[in-house]
Short mmCIF file of C-alpha atoms and ligand atoms in Angstrom, two decimals:
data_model
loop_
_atom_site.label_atom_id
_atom_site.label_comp_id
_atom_site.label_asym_id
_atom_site.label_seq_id
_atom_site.Cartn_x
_atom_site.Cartn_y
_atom_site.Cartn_z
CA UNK C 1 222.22 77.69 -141.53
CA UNK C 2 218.86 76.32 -140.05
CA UNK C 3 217.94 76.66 -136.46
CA UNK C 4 216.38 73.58 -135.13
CA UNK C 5 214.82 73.35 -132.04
CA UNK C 6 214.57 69.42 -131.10
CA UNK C 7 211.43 68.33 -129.17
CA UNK C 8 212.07 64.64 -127.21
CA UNK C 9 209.82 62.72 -124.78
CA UNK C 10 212.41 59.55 -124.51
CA UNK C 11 215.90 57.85 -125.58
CA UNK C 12 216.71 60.69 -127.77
CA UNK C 13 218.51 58.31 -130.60
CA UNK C 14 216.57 60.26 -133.38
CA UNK C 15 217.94 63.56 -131.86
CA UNK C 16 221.20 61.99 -131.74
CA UNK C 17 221.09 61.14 -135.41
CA UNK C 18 220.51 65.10 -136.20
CA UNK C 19 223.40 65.44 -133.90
CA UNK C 20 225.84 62.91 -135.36
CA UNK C 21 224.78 64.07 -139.19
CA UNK C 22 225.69 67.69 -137.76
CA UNK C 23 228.67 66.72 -137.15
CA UNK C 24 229.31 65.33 -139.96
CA UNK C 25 228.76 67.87 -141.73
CA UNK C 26 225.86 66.47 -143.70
CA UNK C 27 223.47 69.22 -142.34
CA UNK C 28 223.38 72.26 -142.87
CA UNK C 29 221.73 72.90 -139.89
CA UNK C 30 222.42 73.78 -136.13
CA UNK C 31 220.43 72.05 -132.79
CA UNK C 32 219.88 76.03 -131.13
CA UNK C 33 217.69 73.90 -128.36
CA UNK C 34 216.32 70.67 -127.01
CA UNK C 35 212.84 70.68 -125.22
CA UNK C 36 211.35 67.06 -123.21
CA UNK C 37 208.02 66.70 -121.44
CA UNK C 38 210.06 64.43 -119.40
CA UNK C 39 212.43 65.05 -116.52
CA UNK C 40 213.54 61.24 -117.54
CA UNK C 41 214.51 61.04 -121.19
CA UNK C 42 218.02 60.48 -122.15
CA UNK C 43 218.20 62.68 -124.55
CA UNK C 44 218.22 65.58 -122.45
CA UNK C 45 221.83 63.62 -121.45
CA UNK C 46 222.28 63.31 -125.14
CA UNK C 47 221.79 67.30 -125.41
CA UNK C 48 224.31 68.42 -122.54
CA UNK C 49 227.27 66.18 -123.67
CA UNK C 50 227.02 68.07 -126.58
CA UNK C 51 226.66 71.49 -125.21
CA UNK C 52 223.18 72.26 -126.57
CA UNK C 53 220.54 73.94 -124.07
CA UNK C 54 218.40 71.51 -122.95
CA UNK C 55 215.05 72.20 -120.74
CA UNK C 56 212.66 69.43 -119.00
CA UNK C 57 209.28 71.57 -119.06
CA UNK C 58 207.02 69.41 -116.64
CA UNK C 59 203.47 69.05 -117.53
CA UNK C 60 202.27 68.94 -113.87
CA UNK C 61 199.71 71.47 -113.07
CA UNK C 62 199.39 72.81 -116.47
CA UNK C 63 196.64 72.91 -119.28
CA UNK C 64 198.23 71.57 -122.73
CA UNK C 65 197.98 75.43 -123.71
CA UNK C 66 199.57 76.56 -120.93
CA UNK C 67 202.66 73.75 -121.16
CA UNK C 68 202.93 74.90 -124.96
CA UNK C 69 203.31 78.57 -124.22
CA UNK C 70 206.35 77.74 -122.65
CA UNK C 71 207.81 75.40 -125.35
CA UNK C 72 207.05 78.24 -127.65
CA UNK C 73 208.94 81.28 -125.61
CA UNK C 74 211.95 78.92 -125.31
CA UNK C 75 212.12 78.01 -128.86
CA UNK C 76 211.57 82.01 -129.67
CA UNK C 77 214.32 82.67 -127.34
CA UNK C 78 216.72 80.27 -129.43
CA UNK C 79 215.70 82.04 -132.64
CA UNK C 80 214.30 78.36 -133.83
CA UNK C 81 213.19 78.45 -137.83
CA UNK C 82 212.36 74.28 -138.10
CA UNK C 83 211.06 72.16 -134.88
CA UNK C 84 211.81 68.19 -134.74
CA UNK C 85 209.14 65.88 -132.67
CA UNK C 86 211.78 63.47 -132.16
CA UNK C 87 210.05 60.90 -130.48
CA UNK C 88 207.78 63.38 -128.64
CA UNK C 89 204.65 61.74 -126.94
CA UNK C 90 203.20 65.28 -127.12
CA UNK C 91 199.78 66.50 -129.42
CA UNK C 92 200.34 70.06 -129.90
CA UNK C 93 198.11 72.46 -129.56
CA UNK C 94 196.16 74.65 -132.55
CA UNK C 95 198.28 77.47 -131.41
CA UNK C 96 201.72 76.01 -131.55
CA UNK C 97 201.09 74.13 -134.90
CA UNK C 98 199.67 77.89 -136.27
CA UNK C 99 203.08 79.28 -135.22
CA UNK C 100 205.07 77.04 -137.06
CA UNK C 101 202.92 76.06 -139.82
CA UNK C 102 204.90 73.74 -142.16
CA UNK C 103 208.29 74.29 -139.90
CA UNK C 104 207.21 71.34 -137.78
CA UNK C 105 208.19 67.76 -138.83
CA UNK C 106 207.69 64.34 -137.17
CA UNK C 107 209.32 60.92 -137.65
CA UNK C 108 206.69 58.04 -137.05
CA UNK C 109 207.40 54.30 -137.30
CA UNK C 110 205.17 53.13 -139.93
CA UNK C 111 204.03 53.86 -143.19
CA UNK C 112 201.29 56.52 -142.72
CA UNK C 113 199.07 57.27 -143.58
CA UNK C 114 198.44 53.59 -142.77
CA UNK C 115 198.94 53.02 -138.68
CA UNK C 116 198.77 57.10 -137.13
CA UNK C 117 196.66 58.85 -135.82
CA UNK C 118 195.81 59.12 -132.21
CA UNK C 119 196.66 56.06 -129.83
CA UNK C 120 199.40 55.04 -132.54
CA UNK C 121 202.89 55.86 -130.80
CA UNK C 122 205.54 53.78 -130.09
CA UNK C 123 204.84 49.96 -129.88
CA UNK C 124 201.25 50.09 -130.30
CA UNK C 125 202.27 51.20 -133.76
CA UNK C 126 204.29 48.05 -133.88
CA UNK C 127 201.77 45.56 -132.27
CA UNK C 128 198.93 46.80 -134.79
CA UNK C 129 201.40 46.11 -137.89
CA UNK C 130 202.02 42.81 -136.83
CA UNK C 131 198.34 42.46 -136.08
CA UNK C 132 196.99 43.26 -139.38
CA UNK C 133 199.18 40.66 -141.10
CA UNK C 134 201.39 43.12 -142.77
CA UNK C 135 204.68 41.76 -144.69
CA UNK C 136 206.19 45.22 -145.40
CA UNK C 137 206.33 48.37 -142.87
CA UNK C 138 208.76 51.32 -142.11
CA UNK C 139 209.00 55.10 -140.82
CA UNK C 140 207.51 58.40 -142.16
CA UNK C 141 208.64 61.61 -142.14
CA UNK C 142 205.72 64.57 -142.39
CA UNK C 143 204.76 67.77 -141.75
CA UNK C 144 202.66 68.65 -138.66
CA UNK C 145 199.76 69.60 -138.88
CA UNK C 146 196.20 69.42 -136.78
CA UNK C 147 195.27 65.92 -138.38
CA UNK C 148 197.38 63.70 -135.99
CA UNK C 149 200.11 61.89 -138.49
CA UNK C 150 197.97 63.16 -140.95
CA UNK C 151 200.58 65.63 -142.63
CA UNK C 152 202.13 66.40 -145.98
CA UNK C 153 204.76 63.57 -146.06
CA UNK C 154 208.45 64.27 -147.48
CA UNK C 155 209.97 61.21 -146.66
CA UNK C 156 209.24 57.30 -145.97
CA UNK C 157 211.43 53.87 -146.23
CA UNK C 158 209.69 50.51 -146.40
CA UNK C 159 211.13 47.45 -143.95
CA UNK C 160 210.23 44.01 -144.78
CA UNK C 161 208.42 42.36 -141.46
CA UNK C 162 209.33 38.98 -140.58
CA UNK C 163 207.49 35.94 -139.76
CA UNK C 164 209.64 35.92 -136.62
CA UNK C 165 208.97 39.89 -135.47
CA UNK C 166 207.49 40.91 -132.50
CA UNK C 167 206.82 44.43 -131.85
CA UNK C 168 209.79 44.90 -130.08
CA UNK C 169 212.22 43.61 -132.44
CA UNK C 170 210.32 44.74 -135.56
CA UNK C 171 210.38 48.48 -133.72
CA UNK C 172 214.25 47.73 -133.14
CA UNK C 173 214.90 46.57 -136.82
CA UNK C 174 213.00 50.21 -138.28
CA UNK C 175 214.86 52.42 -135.61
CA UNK C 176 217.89 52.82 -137.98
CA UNK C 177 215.91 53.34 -140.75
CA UNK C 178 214.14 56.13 -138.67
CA UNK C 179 217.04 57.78 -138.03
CA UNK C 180 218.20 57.47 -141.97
CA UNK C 181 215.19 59.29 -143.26
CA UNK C 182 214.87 62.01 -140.89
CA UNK C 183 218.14 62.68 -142.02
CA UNK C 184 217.46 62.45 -145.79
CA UNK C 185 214.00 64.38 -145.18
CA UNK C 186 215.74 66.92 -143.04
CA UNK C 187 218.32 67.24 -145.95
CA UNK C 188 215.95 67.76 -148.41
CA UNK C 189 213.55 70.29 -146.08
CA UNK C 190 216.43 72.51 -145.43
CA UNK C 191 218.54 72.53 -148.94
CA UNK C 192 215.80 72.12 -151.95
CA UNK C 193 213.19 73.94 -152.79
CA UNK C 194 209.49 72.55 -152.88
CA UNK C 195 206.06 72.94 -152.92
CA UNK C 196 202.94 71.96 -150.74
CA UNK C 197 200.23 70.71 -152.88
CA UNK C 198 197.61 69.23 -150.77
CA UNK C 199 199.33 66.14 -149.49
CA UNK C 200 201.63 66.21 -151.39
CA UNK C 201 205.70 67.41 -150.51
CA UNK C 202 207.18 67.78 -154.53
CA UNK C 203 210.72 68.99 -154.19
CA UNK C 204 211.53 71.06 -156.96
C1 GRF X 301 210.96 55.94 -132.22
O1 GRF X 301 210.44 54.72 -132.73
C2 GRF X 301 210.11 57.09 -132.73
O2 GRF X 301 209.57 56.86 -134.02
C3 GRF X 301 209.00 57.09 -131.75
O3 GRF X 301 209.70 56.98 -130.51
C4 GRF X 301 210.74 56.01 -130.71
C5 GRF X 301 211.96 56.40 -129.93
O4 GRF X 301 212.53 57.53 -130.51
N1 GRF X 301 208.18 58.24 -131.86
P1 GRF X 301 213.87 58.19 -129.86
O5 GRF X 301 214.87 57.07 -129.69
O6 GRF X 301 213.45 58.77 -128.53
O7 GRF X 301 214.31 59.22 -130.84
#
């Protein structure tokens, strides 16, 4: 059994795709903890329904050090072996990624390592896609590490872009997908074996 401590920012419907696979007994894995920068984000709701601690840290009056201490005793204090960004609008610090070097993966809506890096989150990710004329985009899931979206990658899914998108409904259209391969990744993270060679995640 993996401990997985969940951080969120927002709607929470990647955390509730760990929680519905969990369920369904297609992870062998257990949510010990769910963390948000913000008092606001549903998926704090998403955590208490199901009976998994759940702690709004606020950011007010604190350097990013500071703010990340705390993340860090709580997840300690769960016994946490794997964290989830799960739509977390948070850069970690040097410190935290040290802790939990290559236990820390994030789910980001495009294929990277086209699109990351810093200013790419949420729709801006979108809005640059559509931008650059693209005809195919999708989600990736990768290790964290200090290169923003820069990470080994274990797991990514292509989505055709329409003529008709906009960022909103292109965003809406890879959600799913998202929440597919964070499953598959976290499947594969937590049952296979593998290596890290450079960039590269090879499951043995
Ligand atoms: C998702 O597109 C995720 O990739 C991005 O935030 C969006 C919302 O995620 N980082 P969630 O519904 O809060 O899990």
């Amino acid at each position: 059994m993996v401990n997985l401590g969940v951080l969120i920012s927002g709607h929470g419907t990647n955390l509730q795709s760990i929680i519905d696979a969990i369920k369904a007994g297609k992870l062998n894995c257990e949510i010990k903890v769910v963390i948000s920068n913000r008092k606001d984000a549903y998926g704090l709701e998403r955590a208490s329904i199901n009976k998994i601690p759940a702690f709004y840290i606020s950011p007010k009056n604190k350097s990013d050090e500071e703010f990340d201490e705390l993340v860090l005793k709580i997840l300690e204090e769960h016994n946490v072996d794997l964290v989830i960004l799960a739509g977390y609008l948070k850069i970690l610090t040097s410190k935290f990624i040290r802790r939990y070097e290559n236990k820390i993966i994030n789910i980001h809506p495009a294929l990277l390592p086209a699109f990351g890096g810093k200013g790419y989150y949420g729709e801006h990710v979108h809005e640059a896609v559509l931008k650059a004329g693209c005809k195919v985009s999708g989600c990736t899931v990768h290790f964290v590490t200090e290169d923003i979206d820069g990470g080994p990658i274990i797991a990514q899914t292509a989505v055709n872009v329409l003529d008709t998108d906009t960022s909103k409904s292109l965003a809406e259209r890879i959600l799913p997908y998202e929440h597919e391969t964070l499953i598959e990744a976290l499947k594969n993270i937590t049952e296979k074996k593998y290596i890290i060679n450079g960039k590269r995640v090879i499951f043995l």
